[in-house]
Amino acid sequence: MSAVLDDHGHGKEGDHHGDHHHGYGGFMRWVTTTNHKDIGSMYLWFSFAMFMVGGVMALVIRAELFSPGLQIVNPDFFNQMTTMHGLIMVFGAIMPAFVGFANWLIPLQIGAADMAFARMNNLSFWLLIPAALTLVGSFFMPGGAPAAGWTLYAPLTLQMGPSMDAGIFAMHVLGASSIMGSINIVVTILNMRAPGMTLMKMPLFCWTWLITAYLLIAVMPVLAGAITMTLTDRHFGTSFFNPAGGGDPVMYQHIFWFFGHPEVYIMILPAFGIVSAIIPAFARKRLFGYTSMVYATASIAILSFMVWAHHMFSTGMPVTGQLFFMYATMLIAIPTGVKVFNWIATMWRGSMTFETPMLFAIGFIFVFTMGGFTGLILAIAPVDIQLQDTYYVVAHFHYVLVAGSLYAMFAGVYYWGPKWTGFMYSETHGKIHFWGSLIFFNVTFFPMHFLGLAGMPRRYADYPMQFADFNAVATIGGFGFGLMQVYFFLFVVLPMMRGKGEPAAAKPWEGAEGLEWEVPSPAPFHTFETPPKLNASATKVIA
């Protein structure tokens, strides 16, 4: 904490980003910073860079699938693209982006001076860089990048070249970063709240991240175990997953999905927190059913450990097992439905306005609910056996993750961006980004439901003629969606960063509540030297 509360008269409330407490400037400032805002910004920039890298890979996939036949890449490189696109988007884009939001917002929202472990915070970010370089650099190894799918199933992983080892190493480092970040978030939220801010008065974003952090601490070691067993199978003569030595490839699937299903909720729970902050602000009402939202979030997290084998209905599990995982999966729809109901009830008869953050939040509810319904359909074991590993599954998880996690992140950038940069974005550019993203997203992924129902398997570089039309439509939509994200960077992010917009007020949104709106925009380099005194609802500082 010494870097946050030093003895040299720096860091007084009201200092802005130009008044740094470091002795360093330029690049070394970012290498050595222990300030939660700097680290949050680096996480967000890193995740956006990875989002663009993963997006280019997605466009290579879509370009190849534009028409039947092999057009651009060979099938092996196509599989490398699908594998690396998944790994980079999950571990390089979505997860670090949400950690960036947590770094920026949690200390501001709970009235803390900084994160609990400031130096560990710095280390947890800088581990991402070598891990990402190792992962992307695997393309240049003999045999190319891993091509076993992002789930890294045995026995394919046992047959890959040296890039598989690089991928395993990168996953270990990324996992270590996640665990450190999660421990930091748990300790910060439990120990550093301002006096008077009880757990049940915290903003819902803090609650969703507290629960997400516990999920991460629980499941990242499970992934580490699975990929370490893969490594020993590859090089040290073990046979965990190799049938030739008495191993079981299906055991890998059980271990992976015991990590993988909570991982899905790790990528969506913080999005619930962001949407739960934005909808009350633009409906100008308190969030409906705060307590039920907290319990629903916890219920989703607990149930996520009990449904892993719904990814495995086609592996030959007994009917009793299929029934258990089918019913447990359907049970998750109940707390999720509670959340959607509460968001709609918050909007009901509110004084709503439709600025860009609200548009993305409503868009999130719409497309996430669609993705949830297709998930319920996949939960029905006999239906899933037909649809397993088809484009229906691809459509389902992209509706939940792209339209879910990503839309919530966009909503959060538009909502808190003025607080971070001190400048407003152009509402016209924001709305163009929203409508373009919404339309092109649905043009890309909605046809995939029909491709899957018709039986088109995923991860294939070629397909018969009857799938051509929908694939062409999806490819056009994919390129349009990619262009909209370049538009977002050029016309929304850069102008805010360069101060081209209107200066932002301390509280640019009329209905916004929370401690982050009590400090100037941009937020001072050091925010709360002394814990703020809160009013009864823990949303305002008492002067």
Coordinates of C-alpha atoms in Angstrom, one line a residue, residues 127-483:
L127 CA 2.0 -11.9 -16.5
L128 CA -0.6 -11.6 -19.3
I129 CA 1.9 -10.1 -21.8
P130 CA 4.4 -13.1 -22.0
A131 CA 1.5 -15.5 -21.9
A132 CA -0.3 -13.8 -24.8
L133 CA 3.0 -13.6 -26.8
T134 CA 3.6 -17.3 -26.2
L135 CA 0.1 -18.2 -27.3
V136 CA 0.2 -16.2 -30.5
G137 CA 3.8 -17.1 -31.1
S138 CA 2.9 -20.8 -31.3
F139 CA 1.9 -20.1 -34.9
F140 CA 5.6 -19.8 -35.8
M141 CA 6.5 -23.2 -34.2
P142 CA 7.1 -26.4 -36.2
G143 CA 3.7 -27.7 -37.3
G144 CA 1.9 -24.4 -36.5
A145 CA -0.4 -23.5 -33.6
P146 CA -2.5 -26.0 -31.6
A147 CA -5.4 -27.3 -33.7
A148 CA -7.3 -29.4 -31.1
G149 CA -10.2 -27.0 -30.5
W150 CA -10.2 -24.5 -27.6
T151 CA -11.3 -27.3 -25.3
L152 CA -8.0 -29.0 -26.0
Y153 CA -9.5 -32.5 -26.0
A154 CA -7.4 -35.6 -25.8
P155 CA -6.3 -37.6 -27.8
L156 CA -5.8 -34.7 -30.3
T157 CA -3.6 -32.8 -27.8
L158 CA -1.4 -35.9 -27.4
Q159 CA -0.7 -35.8 -31.2
M160 CA 0.1 -32.1 -31.6
G161 CA 3.5 -30.6 -32.2
P162 CA 5.6 -28.4 -29.8
S163 CA 3.1 -25.6 -30.0
M164 CA 0.8 -27.6 -27.7
D165 CA 3.4 -27.3 -25.0
A166 CA 3.7 -23.6 -25.6
G167 CA -0.1 -23.3 -25.3
I168 CA -0.2 -25.3 -22.1
F169 CA 2.5 -23.0 -20.6
A170 CA 0.6 -19.9 -21.7
M171 CA -2.6 -21.3 -20.1
H172 CA -0.8 -21.9 -16.8
V173 CA 0.5 -18.3 -16.7
L174 CA -2.9 -16.9 -17.7
G175 CA -4.4 -19.0 -14.9
A176 CA -1.9 -17.7 -12.3
S177 CA -2.8 -14.2 -13.3
S178 CA -6.5 -14.9 -12.9
I179 CA -6.0 -16.4 -9.5
M180 CA -3.9 -13.5 -8.2
G181 CA -6.4 -11.0 -9.5
S182 CA -9.3 -12.9 -7.9
I183 CA -7.6 -13.1 -4.5
N184 CA -7.0 -9.4 -4.7
I185 CA -10.6 -8.7 -5.5
V186 CA -11.9 -10.9 -2.7
V187 CA -9.7 -9.3 -0.1
T188 CA -10.4 -5.8 -1.3
I189 CA -14.2 -6.2 -1.2
L190 CA -14.3 -8.1 2.1
N191 CA -11.8 -5.9 4.0
M192 CA -11.6 -2.4 2.4
R193 CA -15.2 -1.2 2.2
A194 CA -15.9 2.3 3.6
P195 CA -17.5 2.4 7.1
G196 CA -21.3 2.0 6.7
M197 CA -21.1 0.0 3.4
T198 CA -22.3 -3.4 4.5
L199 CA -22.2 -6.2 2.0
M200 CA -25.9 -5.8 1.2
K201 CA -25.4 -2.1 0.4
M202 CA -22.6 -2.8 -2.1
P203 CA -23.3 -2.0 -5.8
L204 CA -24.3 -5.2 -7.6
F205 CA -21.2 -5.1 -9.8
C206 CA -19.1 -5.6 -6.6
W207 CA -21.3 -8.6 -5.7
T208 CA -21.1 -10.2 -9.1
W209 CA -17.3 -9.8 -9.1
L210 CA -16.9 -11.2 -5.5
I211 CA -18.8 -14.3 -6.6
T212 CA -16.9 -14.5 -9.9
A213 CA -13.6 -14.3 -8.0
Y214 CA -14.5 -17.2 -5.8
L215 CA -15.4 -19.2 -8.9
L216 CA -12.1 -18.4 -10.5
I217 CA -10.1 -19.5 -7.4
A218 CA -12.1 -22.7 -7.3
V219 CA -11.8 -23.8 -11.0
M220 CA -8.6 -22.4 -12.5
P221 CA -6.5 -25.1 -10.6
V222 CA -8.8 -27.7 -12.1
L223 CA -7.9 -26.5 -15.6
A224 CA -4.2 -26.4 -14.5
G225 CA -4.5 -30.1 -13.4
A226 CA -6.1 -31.2 -16.7
I227 CA -3.5 -29.5 -18.9
T228 CA -0.6 -30.7 -16.7
M229 CA -1.8 -34.3 -17.0
T230 CA -1.9 -33.7 -20.8
L231 CA 1.7 -32.5 -20.6
T232 CA 2.8 -35.5 -18.6
D233 CA 1.0 -37.8 -21.1
R234 CA 2.9 -36.1 -23.9
H235 CA 6.4 -36.2 -22.5
F236 CA 6.7 -38.3 -19.3
G237 CA 5.2 -41.6 -20.2
T238 CA 1.9 -41.3 -18.2
S239 CA -1.4 -42.5 -19.6
F240 CA -4.1 -40.4 -18.0
F241 CA -5.9 -39.8 -21.3
N242 CA -4.1 -42.2 -23.6
P243 CA -6.2 -45.4 -24.2
A244 CA -3.1 -47.3 -25.4
G245 CA -1.8 -47.2 -21.8
G246 CA -5.2 -47.7 -20.1
G247 CA -6.1 -44.0 -20.0
D248 CA -9.5 -42.5 -20.7
P249 CA -10.0 -39.5 -23.1
V250 CA -13.5 -39.0 -21.6
M251 CA -12.0 -38.4 -18.2
Y252 CA -10.3 -35.3 -19.7
Q253 CA -13.7 -34.1 -20.8
H254 CA -15.1 -34.5 -17.3
I255 CA -12.1 -32.6 -15.7
F256 CA -12.2 -29.9 -18.4
W257 CA -15.9 -29.2 -18.2
F258 CA -15.8 -29.1 -14.4
F259 CA -13.6 -26.1 -15.0
G260 CA -15.3 -25.1 -18.3
H261 CA -18.9 -24.7 -17.1
P262 CA -18.2 -22.4 -14.2
E263 CA -15.9 -20.6 -16.6
V264 CA -18.9 -19.7 -18.7
Y265 CA -20.4 -18.0 -15.7
I266 CA -17.1 -16.3 -14.9
M267 CA -17.5 -14.6 -18.3
I268 CA -21.1 -13.5 -17.8
L269 CA -21.6 -12.7 -14.1
P270 CA -19.6 -9.4 -14.2
A271 CA -21.8 -8.5 -17.3
F272 CA -24.8 -8.9 -15.1
G273 CA -23.3 -6.5 -12.6
I274 CA -22.6 -3.9 -15.3
V275 CA -26.2 -4.1 -16.7
S276 CA -27.6 -3.9 -13.1
A277 CA -25.8 -0.6 -12.7
I278 CA -26.8 0.9 -16.0
I279 CA -30.6 0.0 -16.2
P280 CA -31.5 1.7 -12.9
A281 CA -29.5 4.8 -13.9
F282 CA -31.4 5.3 -17.2
A283 CA -34.8 4.1 -15.8
R284 CA -34.2 6.6 -12.9
K285 CA -35.4 4.0 -10.4
R286 CA -33.8 1.8 -7.8
L287 CA -32.9 -1.7 -8.9
F288 CA -35.9 -3.9 -8.4
G289 CA -35.2 -6.8 -6.1
Y290 CA -31.6 -6.1 -5.1
T291 CA -31.5 -9.0 -2.5
S292 CA -33.0 -11.5 -4.9
M293 CA -30.4 -10.5 -7.5
V294 CA -27.6 -11.2 -5.0
Y295 CA -29.1 -14.6 -4.1
A296 CA -29.7 -15.4 -7.8
T297 CA -26.0 -14.6 -8.7
A298 CA -24.9 -16.9 -5.9
S299 CA -27.3 -19.6 -7.0
I300 CA -26.0 -19.5 -10.5
A301 CA -22.4 -19.9 -9.3
I302 CA -23.3 -22.9 -7.1
L303 CA -25.3 -24.6 -9.7
S304 CA -22.6 -24.1 -12.3
F305 CA -20.5 -26.8 -10.5
M306 CA -23.3 -29.3 -10.9
V307 CA -24.0 -29.2 -14.7
W308 CA -20.6 -29.8 -16.4
A309 CA -21.6 -33.1 -18.2
H310 CA -24.4 -31.4 -20.2
H311 CA -21.5 -30.8 -22.6
M312 CA -21.0 -34.6 -22.8
F313 CA -24.4 -36.1 -23.5
S314 CA -23.0 -37.8 -26.6
T315 CA -20.1 -39.6 -24.8
G316 CA -22.3 -42.6 -23.8
M317 CA -23.2 -41.7 -20.2
P318 CA -26.0 -43.7 -18.6
V319 CA -29.6 -42.4 -18.9
T320 CA -29.6 -41.6 -15.1
G321 CA -26.6 -39.3 -15.6
Q322 CA -28.2 -37.7 -18.6
L323 CA -31.4 -37.0 -16.6
F324 CA -29.6 -35.5 -13.6
F325 CA -27.5 -33.1 -15.8
M326 CA -30.5 -32.3 -17.9
Y327 CA -32.6 -31.2 -14.9
A328 CA -29.7 -29.5 -13.1
T329 CA -29.1 -27.4 -16.3
M330 CA -32.8 -26.4 -16.5
L331 CA -32.7 -25.4 -12.9
I332 CA -30.1 -22.7 -13.8
A333 CA -32.8 -21.0 -15.9
I334 CA -34.7 -20.1 -12.7
P335 CA -32.1 -17.7 -11.1
T336 CA -31.3 -16.4 -14.6
G337 CA -34.9 -15.7 -15.2
V338 CA -35.1 -13.9 -11.8
K339 CA -32.4 -11.5 -13.1
V340 CA -34.1 -10.8 -16.4
F341 CA -37.4 -10.3 -14.6
N342 CA -35.8 -7.8 -12.2
W343 CA -34.2 -5.8 -15.0
I344 CA -37.5 -5.6 -16.9
A345 CA -39.3 -4.7 -13.6
T346 CA -36.7 -1.9 -13.0
M347 CA -37.5 -0.5 -16.4
W348 CA -41.3 -0.8 -15.9
R349 CA -42.9 2.6 -15.6
G350 CA -39.5 4.2 -15.2
S351 CA -38.5 7.6 -16.7
M352 CA -36.4 5.9 -19.4
T353 CA -34.0 7.6 -21.8
F354 CA -32.1 5.7 -24.4
E355 CA -28.5 6.9 -24.4
T356 CA -25.9 4.5 -25.8
P357 CA -25.2 2.7 -22.5
M358 CA -28.9 1.9 -22.0
L359 CA -29.2 0.7 -25.7
F360 CA -26.4 -1.7 -25.1
A361 CA -27.9 -2.9 -21.8
I362 CA -31.3 -3.5 -23.4
G363 CA -29.6 -5.1 -26.4
F364 CA -27.8 -7.3 -23.9
I365 CA -31.0 -8.5 -22.3
F366 CA -32.6 -9.2 -25.6
V367 CA -29.8 -11.2 -27.2
F368 CA -28.7 -12.9 -23.9
T369 CA -32.2 -14.1 -23.3
M370 CA -32.3 -15.6 -26.8
G371 CA -28.9 -17.3 -26.1
G372 CA -30.4 -18.6 -22.8
F373 CA -33.4 -20.1 -24.6
T374 CA -31.2 -22.0 -27.1
G375 CA -29.2 -23.2 -24.1
L376 CA -32.4 -24.6 -22.6
I377 CA -33.0 -26.4 -25.9
L378 CA -29.5 -27.9 -25.8
A379 CA -30.1 -29.0 -22.2
I380 CA -32.7 -31.5 -23.4
A381 CA -30.5 -34.6 -23.8
P382 CA -32.1 -36.3 -26.8
V383 CA -32.2 -32.9 -28.7
D384 CA -28.6 -32.2 -27.7
I385 CA -27.4 -35.6 -29.1
Q386 CA -28.7 -34.4 -32.5
L387 CA -27.3 -30.9 -32.2
Q388 CA -24.0 -31.8 -30.5
D389 CA -21.0 -30.2 -32.3
T390 CA -23.1 -28.5 -34.9
Y391 CA -23.4 -24.8 -35.7
Y392 CA -26.5 -24.6 -33.4
V393 CA -24.0 -24.8 -30.5
V394 CA -21.8 -22.2 -32.1
A395 CA -24.8 -19.9 -32.4
H396 CA -25.9 -20.5 -28.8
F397 CA -22.6 -19.7 -27.1
H398 CA -21.9 -16.7 -29.3
Y399 CA -25.3 -15.3 -28.4
V400 CA -24.4 -15.7 -24.8
L401 CA -20.8 -14.6 -25.0
V402 CA -20.5 -12.1 -27.8
A403 CA -23.9 -10.5 -27.4
G404 CA -23.8 -11.2 -23.7
S405 CA -20.4 -10.4 -22.3
L406 CA -19.3 -8.1 -25.1
Y407 CA -22.4 -5.9 -25.2
A408 CA -22.2 -5.5 -21.4
M409 CA -18.6 -4.4 -21.8
F410 CA -19.5 -1.9 -24.5
A411 CA -22.3 -0.6 -22.2
G412 CA -19.8 -0.2 -19.4
V413 CA -17.3 1.7 -21.5
Y414 CA -20.0 4.1 -22.6
Y415 CA -21.3 4.5 -19.1
W416 CA -18.1 4.8 -17.1
G417 CA -15.8 6.1 -20.0
P418 CA -16.6 9.7 -19.2
K419 CA -15.5 9.1 -15.6
W420 CA -12.3 7.4 -16.7
T421 CA -11.3 10.0 -19.4
G422 CA -13.0 13.1 -18.3
F423 CA -14.7 13.5 -21.7
M424 CA -18.0 12.5 -23.2
Y425 CA -18.3 10.4 -26.3
S426 CA -20.3 11.4 -29.4
E427 CA -23.9 10.0 -28.9
T428 CA -24.3 9.8 -32.7
H429 CA -21.2 7.7 -33.1
G430 CA -22.3 5.5 -30.1
K431 CA -25.7 4.8 -31.6
I432 CA -24.2 4.0 -35.0
H433 CA -21.9 1.5 -33.2
F434 CA -24.8 0.0 -31.3
W435 CA -27.2 -0.4 -34.2
G436 CA -24.5 -1.6 -36.5
S437 CA -23.2 -4.2 -34.0
L438 CA -26.8 -5.4 -33.2
I439 CA -27.8 -5.9 -36.8
F440 CA -24.5 -7.4 -38.1
F441 CA -24.3 -9.7 -35.0
N442 CA -27.7 -11.2 -35.7
V443 CA -27.0 -11.4 -39.5
T444 CA -23.8 -13.4 -38.5
F445 CA -25.1 -15.8 -35.9
F446 CA -28.8 -16.2 -36.4
P447 CA -28.4 -18.2 -39.6
M448 CA -26.1 -20.6 -37.7
H449 CA -29.1 -22.0 -35.8
F450 CA -30.6 -23.2 -39.1
L451 CA -27.2 -24.5 -40.3
G452 CA -27.0 -26.5 -37.0
L453 CA -30.5 -27.8 -37.2
A454 CA -29.8 -28.9 -40.8
G455 CA -26.7 -30.9 -39.5
M456 CA -23.7 -28.7 -40.4
P457 CA -20.8 -29.7 -38.0
R458 CA -18.6 -27.1 -36.6
R459 CA -14.8 -26.9 -37.2
Y460 CA -15.1 -28.1 -40.8
A461 CA -13.3 -26.0 -43.4
D462 CA -15.6 -27.3 -46.2
Y463 CA -19.3 -28.2 -46.5
P464 CA -21.8 -29.4 -49.1
M465 CA -23.8 -27.1 -51.3
Q466 CA -27.0 -27.1 -49.3
F467 CA -25.3 -25.0 -46.5
A468 CA -23.9 -22.3 -48.9
D469 CA -26.5 -19.6 -48.7
F470 CA -26.6 -19.3 -44.9
N471 CA -22.8 -19.4 -44.7
A472 CA -22.5 -16.6 -47.2
V473 CA -25.0 -14.5 -45.2
A474 CA -23.1 -15.2 -41.9
T475 CA -19.7 -14.3 -43.5
I476 CA -21.1 -10.9 -44.7
G477 CA -22.5 -10.3 -41.2
G478 CA -19.2 -11.2 -39.6
F479 CA -17.2 -8.7 -41.7
G480 CA -19.8 -6.0 -40.9
F481 CA -19.6 -6.8 -37.2
G482 CA -15.8 -6.6 -37.3
L483 CA -15.9 -3.2 -39.1

